[in-house]
Amino acid sequence: MLSESSLKKIDREVAKYPAAQKQSAVMAALAIAQDEKGWLDKDTIACVADYLGMAPVAVYEVASFYNMYDLEPVGKYKLTVCTNLPCALSGGAHAAEYVKEKLGVDFNQTTADGRFTLKEGECLGACGDAPVMLVNNKRMCSFMTPMQIDKLIEECK
Amino acid sequence: MGRQYLLYGAVMLEIEIDGQAAQVAEGSTVIEAAHQLGIYIPHFCYHKKLSIAANCRMCLVQVEKAPKPMPACATPVSPGMKIFTHSDMAIKAQKGVMEFLLINHPLDCPICDQGGECQLQDLAVGYGSSASRYQEEKRVVSNKDLGPLVSTDMTRCINCTRCVRFTQEIAGVMELGQAFRGEFAEIMPFVEKTVDSELSGNIIDLCPVGALTSKPFRFGARTWELSRRKSVSPHDGLGSNLIVQVLHNKVLRVLPLENEEINECWLSDKDRFSYEGLNSEQRLTKPMVKQDGKWIEADWAAALDYVSHALRDIAAKDGAESIGALLSPHATLEELYLAQKLLRGIGSENVDFRLRHSDFSADGKRAGTPWLGMKVAEVDKLDRVLLVGSFVRKDQPLLAQRLRKAVKRGARVSVLHASDDDLLFKPFAKAIAAPSQLPRLLAEVVKAAAESKGVAADAALSAIVPGESARKIAESLLEARQGAILLGNYAQQHPQAATLQALGHQLAEIAGIRLGFLGEAANSVGGYVAEALPKGQGLNAAQMLAQPRKAYVLLGTEPEMDTADGRAALAALEQAKTVVALTAFKSAAMLDYADVLLPIAPFAETSGTFVSTEGRVQSFYAVTKPQGDTRPGWKVLRVLGNLLEVAGFDYESSEQIRDEVLAGQDGFVSGLDNAASGVSLTLDVAASTFERVADVPLYFADALVRRAPSLQAARDAVAPTARLNAASLSSLGIAAGSLVRVRQGDASVQLLAELDGAVADGCVRIAAAHVDTVSLGAMFGSLSVERA
């Protein structure tokens, strides 16, 4: 199901843990699988589970818990705005409203052109940089004032 | 702050709960300590058999010097600890937790099946407030399809995760999980999957709210309307203890009766849901007699008169030895005893209850009654096990659960079988081969053990050269402190069962471990105790079918499904002049071959006794009245004994019969011994391609469970297919999913081919005991497969 190169990458992650604890690599394996497939459908999750010797539902628990993992297709750019309390108090809520208005979509929606998907995120561990946003699960953007948001969206065209 | 060292080494700590001093073992938790003192701490997620989750927070208590309330289930006791379970702080914390739990829980107790037996309802009375302060929207969670046995109302779920932990820790495969997070967390199976475990019904008992309830029982009755009566399961050899719940003389539900020595607090789904079969449309409720090919209902006197005359006529004309009796191993001890006494009374030795067995060469050579070789509760203490010829997960689900527990504690369980089924634990070593080769494989293990230990092996094993896996298995068994070799149902049904027993005994002697038989049926030991098997010139179950009799007496069995060779059984019964069936159910086949049908009470409607696989004597009362004109089997047999003028048939109660059989044996029967001497070993059976591997799927195993609709809808009850491994499929040029014709002898059936990597090379796995495969014949033997 997953390509040879993805499996090789997963092997590298698995090698970081004791042989009897392959499941420790589940988060990395899901990220690798998602990089290949774009999002995690049930077959991909079952494939990761099988590869790591885990119950599929145990992998599904992880995949559904963290919002870096997408259980549905997303646009080319996935913007995640943190709305946990420290961010919310420091402009996160406003940042989310601003993005919504600018893109014309609500949380968990994708723009008509398929370019942006907006997600509400959980704490990214950088409360001092609030408000923070995440682009495509990997790139973190700090101090997202409306000006910064405009700049980011411009970049993502 | 004293520490006391007890004899067995556990350190005892002195603590105080609610002012009561107590000594508890180090490492126990506050909730365990409280229960030891009889102090109840409210809880939902805590369960003594499951790991600690501490996620419901209901068990918060006050601990002296701790700044905040502590969860009693996850707080270990420490020396001198002072705990207050009902202080202002504790009560305030518990009430706070209850308010949070009730935020999202619907207030629909009047329409909830759990109402009246709901822990949340009960505790809300004690800790909830009369009105909610919560004004916002409540959470709604969509229901999940968990299969035909468990019904869901997920909005009621309080996310205690007991069900998740059960599937993971006890059932052995995590079929449920808690997906998503925070407010959105919900319990679910993996996308589009159901819960297919053979132990799945236990999550109904575990669920402290009405989220998981019994689908067959759904909206059937309120718990307080039901009477609770004790009984014993009539299915596998374990003898699980039951609470049978009855309303208006009808069994509506079966729950486990906790017995730590047998079923703990669990039940297999078969034990739990088979009661549905009691109300099957196929119940026979009136005696019936066939006259001129037509069935007419008769009264008891006429039917019994007919039977006694028919048997007398045949005994007079053709000799009593032309009468044979096939008895179900699920029948009660009393029925088995009276049936053999009746047959012997009229002069026939042809009586047997070992219907699925095919090798009887150990008869007369056994040292005693074959049994588990240990107590059921000792199974999880074993450290080295060799499992021979056993579909244990399906045949004895709760023994498989105990083996899983043993493996978790570090036991090494090896497997020797014709199919590498997933036991939900990792076997230490395995040897998988065609059925005909199992005796040779076991001989290899015996030889390897003898060589390794430097003792002489049986001379018959001189030509045996142990393979690598046999050596690995032997080495592991030689390390045993508490070891056992366990022969499963399949090994007992094997055509060289006596060889397997003798080899097992040799191995047990060499390695200093125990030999055990996993009990096939509720009375697999009881049948021996009742002497319901032939002695001297009598014919055994297989011979009675191979050398057709003029008359058959059937007790609680459908021989086409319940014998080693259903096809031969049908042929023998069809040619017989008279077939008398004492049965709770009628079937099309039975209406065809039988001449008289006498309705006898099934499980729940008769008193009786089962002697379990560990030799435990368990008597039970009837929990309901027999349906229609049905009568308890022992009464019917007693009257038949009287009519046939057999001496000693004036019993007044089933207890009287039991006391006669057991003759003072109390609690456990004596005479249990798995040794066999003088068995000539048969090791050189040539393998053939293809050999049949026939399992008895758990929901086809006896007449009652075959008629339980919900179990028949379960995944384990799918119609049989021809299962082959990839190599076999490709050698035949057959694609999985295509229709194949399977020939066994001069019989053939069409089945779907299915890929099953677990099946041994050169074998086809085709389930027995199913109407689709009865015509194939014997459970063991060679067959051919071709494209249909």
PDB file of C-alpha atoms in Angstrom, chain B residues 538-656:
ATOM      1  CA  GLY B 538     -20.252 -53.061  23.030  1.00  0.00           C
ATOM      2  CA  LEU B 539     -19.998 -50.824  20.005  1.00  0.00           C
ATOM      3  CA  ASN B 540     -18.619 -47.315  20.307  1.00  0.00           C
ATOM      4  CA  ALA B 541     -20.026 -44.256  18.568  1.00  0.00           C
ATOM      5  CA  ALA B 542     -18.105 -44.845  15.337  1.00  0.00           C
ATOM      6  CA  GLN B 543     -18.873 -48.562  15.205  1.00  0.00           C
ATOM      7  CA  MET B 544     -22.560 -47.963  15.762  1.00  0.00           C
ATOM      8  CA  LEU B 545     -22.558 -45.896  12.569  1.00  0.00           C
ATOM      9  CA  ALA B 546     -20.200 -48.112  10.590  1.00  0.00           C
ATOM     10  CA  GLN B 547     -22.151 -51.251  11.483  1.00  0.00           C
ATOM     11  CA  PRO B 548     -25.688 -49.943  11.190  1.00  0.00           C
ATOM     12  CA  ARG B 549     -28.111 -50.964  13.922  1.00  0.00           C
ATOM     13  CA  LYS B 550     -31.768 -51.842  13.641  1.00  0.00           C
ATOM     14  CA  ALA B 551     -32.735 -49.262  16.225  1.00  0.00           C
ATOM     15  CA  TYR B 552     -31.166 -46.111  17.607  1.00  0.00           C
ATOM     16  CA  VAL B 553     -31.927 -44.162  20.717  1.00  0.00           C
ATOM     17  CA  LEU B 554     -30.743 -40.572  20.403  1.00  0.00           C
ATOM     18  CA  LEU B 555     -30.393 -38.405  23.479  1.00  0.00           C
ATOM     19  CA  GLY B 556     -30.147 -34.658  22.892  1.00  0.00           C
ATOM     20  CA  THR B 557     -28.210 -35.047  19.687  1.00  0.00           C
ATOM     21  CA  GLU B 558     -28.543 -34.483  15.976  1.00  0.00           C
ATOM     22  CA  PRO B 559     -26.027 -37.093  14.822  1.00  0.00           C
ATOM     23  CA  GLU B 560     -25.683 -35.660  11.313  1.00  0.00           C
ATOM     24  CA  MET B 561     -24.153 -32.568  12.950  1.00  0.00           C
ATOM     25  CA  ASP B 562     -22.744 -33.949  16.160  1.00  0.00           C
ATOM     26  CA  THR B 563     -20.782 -37.010  15.074  1.00  0.00           C
ATOM     27  CA  ALA B 564     -17.376 -37.529  13.504  1.00  0.00           C
ATOM     28  CA  ASP B 565     -19.024 -38.513  10.234  1.00  0.00           C
ATOM     29  CA  GLY B 566     -22.372 -36.867   9.617  1.00  0.00           C
ATOM     30  CA  ARG B 567     -22.868 -38.615   6.311  1.00  0.00           C
ATOM     31  CA  ALA B 568     -22.399 -42.082   7.807  1.00  0.00           C
ATOM     32  CA  ALA B 569     -24.687 -41.071  10.666  1.00  0.00           C
ATOM     33  CA  LEU B 570     -27.450 -40.073   8.282  1.00  0.00           C
ATOM     34  CA  ALA B 571     -27.078 -43.293   6.298  1.00  0.00           C
ATOM     35  CA  ALA B 572     -27.173 -45.427   9.445  1.00  0.00           C
ATOM     36  CA  LEU B 573     -30.199 -43.638  10.832  1.00  0.00           C
ATOM     37  CA  GLU B 574     -32.082 -43.763   7.555  1.00  0.00           C
ATOM     38  CA  GLN B 575     -31.713 -47.519   7.222  1.00  0.00           C
ATOM     39  CA  ALA B 576     -32.742 -48.194  10.826  1.00  0.00           C
ATOM     40  CA  LYS B 577     -36.141 -49.662  11.520  1.00  0.00           C
ATOM     41  CA  THR B 578     -36.711 -47.498  14.551  1.00  0.00           C
ATOM     42  CA  VAL B 579     -35.102 -44.260  15.627  1.00  0.00           C
ATOM     43  CA  VAL B 580     -36.207 -42.881  18.963  1.00  0.00           C
ATOM     44  CA  ALA B 581     -35.088 -39.321  19.499  1.00  0.00           C
ATOM     45  CA  LEU B 582     -35.197 -37.748  22.937  1.00  0.00           C
ATOM     46  CA  THR B 583     -34.710 -34.179  21.900  1.00  0.00           C
ATOM     47  CA  ALA B 584     -35.594 -30.589  22.610  1.00  0.00           C
ATOM     48  CA  PHE B 585     -35.570 -29.655  18.947  1.00  0.00           C
ATOM     49  CA  LYS B 586     -36.764 -31.077  15.692  1.00  0.00           C
ATOM     50  CA  SER B 587     -35.074 -30.601  12.361  1.00  0.00           C
ATOM     51  CA  ALA B 588     -35.920 -31.547   8.805  1.00  0.00           C
ATOM     52  CA  ALA B 589     -33.339 -34.334   8.871  1.00  0.00           C
ATOM     53  CA  MET B 590     -34.655 -35.660  12.144  1.00  0.00           C
ATOM     54  CA  LEU B 591     -38.261 -35.679  10.919  1.00  0.00           C
ATOM     55  CA  ASP B 592     -36.973 -37.741   8.040  1.00  0.00           C
ATOM     56  CA  TYR B 593     -35.042 -40.439   9.899  1.00  0.00           C
ATOM     57  CA  ALA B 594     -36.767 -40.577  13.271  1.00  0.00           C
ATOM     58  CA  ASP B 595     -39.874 -42.563  14.143  1.00  0.00           C
ATOM     59  CA  VAL B 596     -40.655 -41.162  17.556  1.00  0.00           C
ATOM     60  CA  LEU B 597     -39.770 -37.766  18.945  1.00  0.00           C
ATOM     61  CA  LEU B 598     -39.897 -37.346  22.696  1.00  0.00           C
ATOM     62  CA  PRO B 599     -39.585 -33.728  23.829  1.00  0.00           C
ATOM     63  CA  ILE B 600     -37.053 -33.514  26.647  1.00  0.00           C
ATOM     64  CA  ALA B 601     -36.125 -30.379  28.501  1.00  0.00           C
ATOM     65  CA  PRO B 602     -33.031 -28.524  27.344  1.00  0.00           C
ATOM     66  CA  PHE B 603     -30.671 -26.501  29.527  1.00  0.00           C
ATOM     67  CA  ALA B 604     -32.613 -24.168  31.862  1.00  0.00           C
ATOM     68  CA  GLU B 605     -35.700 -26.376  31.962  1.00  0.00           C
ATOM     69  CA  THR B 606     -34.279 -29.404  33.755  1.00  0.00           C
ATOM     70  CA  SER B 607     -32.343 -30.020  36.906  1.00  0.00           C
ATOM     71  CA  GLY B 608     -29.145 -31.950  36.552  1.00  0.00           C
ATOM     72  CA  THR B 609     -25.404 -32.053  36.936  1.00  0.00           C
ATOM     73  CA  PHE B 610     -22.411 -31.318  34.761  1.00  0.00           C
ATOM     74  CA  VAL B 611     -18.972 -32.597  35.625  1.00  0.00           C
ATOM     75  CA  SER B 612     -16.618 -30.021  34.171  1.00  0.00           C
ATOM     76  CA  THR B 613     -13.296 -30.570  32.481  1.00  0.00           C
ATOM     77  CA  GLU B 614     -11.536 -30.122  35.851  1.00  0.00           C
ATOM     78  CA  GLY B 615     -13.759 -32.809  37.393  1.00  0.00           C
ATOM     79  CA  ARG B 616     -15.878 -30.306  39.292  1.00  0.00           C
ATOM     80  CA  VAL B 617     -19.384 -31.516  40.053  1.00  0.00           C
ATOM     81  CA  GLN B 618     -21.900 -28.732  39.470  1.00  0.00           C
ATOM     82  CA  SER B 619     -25.564 -29.442  39.991  1.00  0.00           C
ATOM     83  CA  PHE B 620     -28.277 -27.002  39.061  1.00  0.00           C
ATOM     84  CA  TYR B 621     -32.022 -26.647  39.254  1.00  0.00           C
ATOM     85  CA  ALA B 622     -34.400 -25.963  36.425  1.00  0.00           C
ATOM     86  CA  VAL B 623     -34.855 -22.218  36.095  1.00  0.00           C
ATOM     87  CA  THR B 624     -38.123 -22.329  34.147  1.00  0.00           C
ATOM     88  CA  LYS B 625     -40.892 -24.799  33.569  1.00  0.00           C
ATOM     89  CA  PRO B 626     -40.435 -27.002  30.518  1.00  0.00           C
ATOM     90  CA  GLN B 627     -42.195 -25.662  27.434  1.00  0.00           C
ATOM     91  CA  GLY B 628     -45.419 -27.363  26.342  1.00  0.00           C
ATOM     92  CA  ASP B 629     -45.471 -31.052  27.109  1.00  0.00           C
ATOM     93  CA  THR B 630     -41.702 -31.213  27.402  1.00  0.00           C
ATOM     94  CA  ARG B 631     -40.418 -33.301  30.323  1.00  0.00           C
ATOM     95  CA  PRO B 632     -36.985 -33.507  31.917  1.00  0.00           C
ATOM     96  CA  GLY B 633     -34.920 -36.214  30.241  1.00  0.00           C
ATOM     97  CA  TRP B 634     -34.344 -38.148  33.447  1.00  0.00           C
ATOM     98  CA  LYS B 635     -38.096 -38.504  33.998  1.00  0.00           C
ATOM     99  CA  VAL B 636     -38.660 -39.754  30.470  1.00  0.00           C
ATOM    100  CA  LEU B 637     -35.853 -42.280  30.835  1.00  0.00           C
ATOM    101  CA  ARG B 638     -37.188 -43.357  34.221  1.00  0.00           C
ATOM    102  CA  VAL B 639     -40.623 -44.102  32.768  1.00  0.00           C
ATOM    103  CA  LEU B 640     -39.050 -45.917  29.824  1.00  0.00           C
ATOM    104  CA  GLY B 641     -37.050 -47.985  32.308  1.00  0.00           C
ATOM    105  CA  ASN B 642     -40.244 -48.876  34.107  1.00  0.00           C
ATOM    106  CA  LEU B 643     -42.097 -49.741  30.911  1.00  0.00           C
ATOM    107  CA  LEU B 644     -39.243 -51.933  29.760  1.00  0.00           C
ATOM    108  CA  GLU B 645     -39.212 -53.523  33.201  1.00  0.00           C
ATOM    109  CA  VAL B 646     -35.577 -52.716  33.885  1.00  0.00           C
ATOM    110  CA  ALA B 647     -34.785 -53.009  37.574  1.00  0.00           C
ATOM    111  CA  GLY B 648     -33.749 -50.015  39.646  1.00  0.00           C
ATOM    112  CA  PHE B 649     -35.663 -47.299  37.815  1.00  0.00           C
ATOM    113  CA  ASP B 650     -37.757 -45.910  40.632  1.00  0.00           C
ATOM    114  CA  TYR B 651     -36.114 -42.554  41.176  1.00  0.00           C
ATOM    115  CA  GLU B 652     -38.057 -39.702  42.658  1.00  0.00           C
ATOM    116  CA  SER B 653     -35.673 -36.858  41.944  1.00  0.00           C
ATOM    117  CA  SER B 654     -32.674 -36.088  39.811  1.00  0.00           C
ATOM    118  CA  GLU B 655     -30.699 -35.675  43.046  1.00  0.00           C
ATOM    119  CA  GLN B 656     -31.349 -39.303  43.856  1.00  0.00           C
TER     120      GLN B 656
END
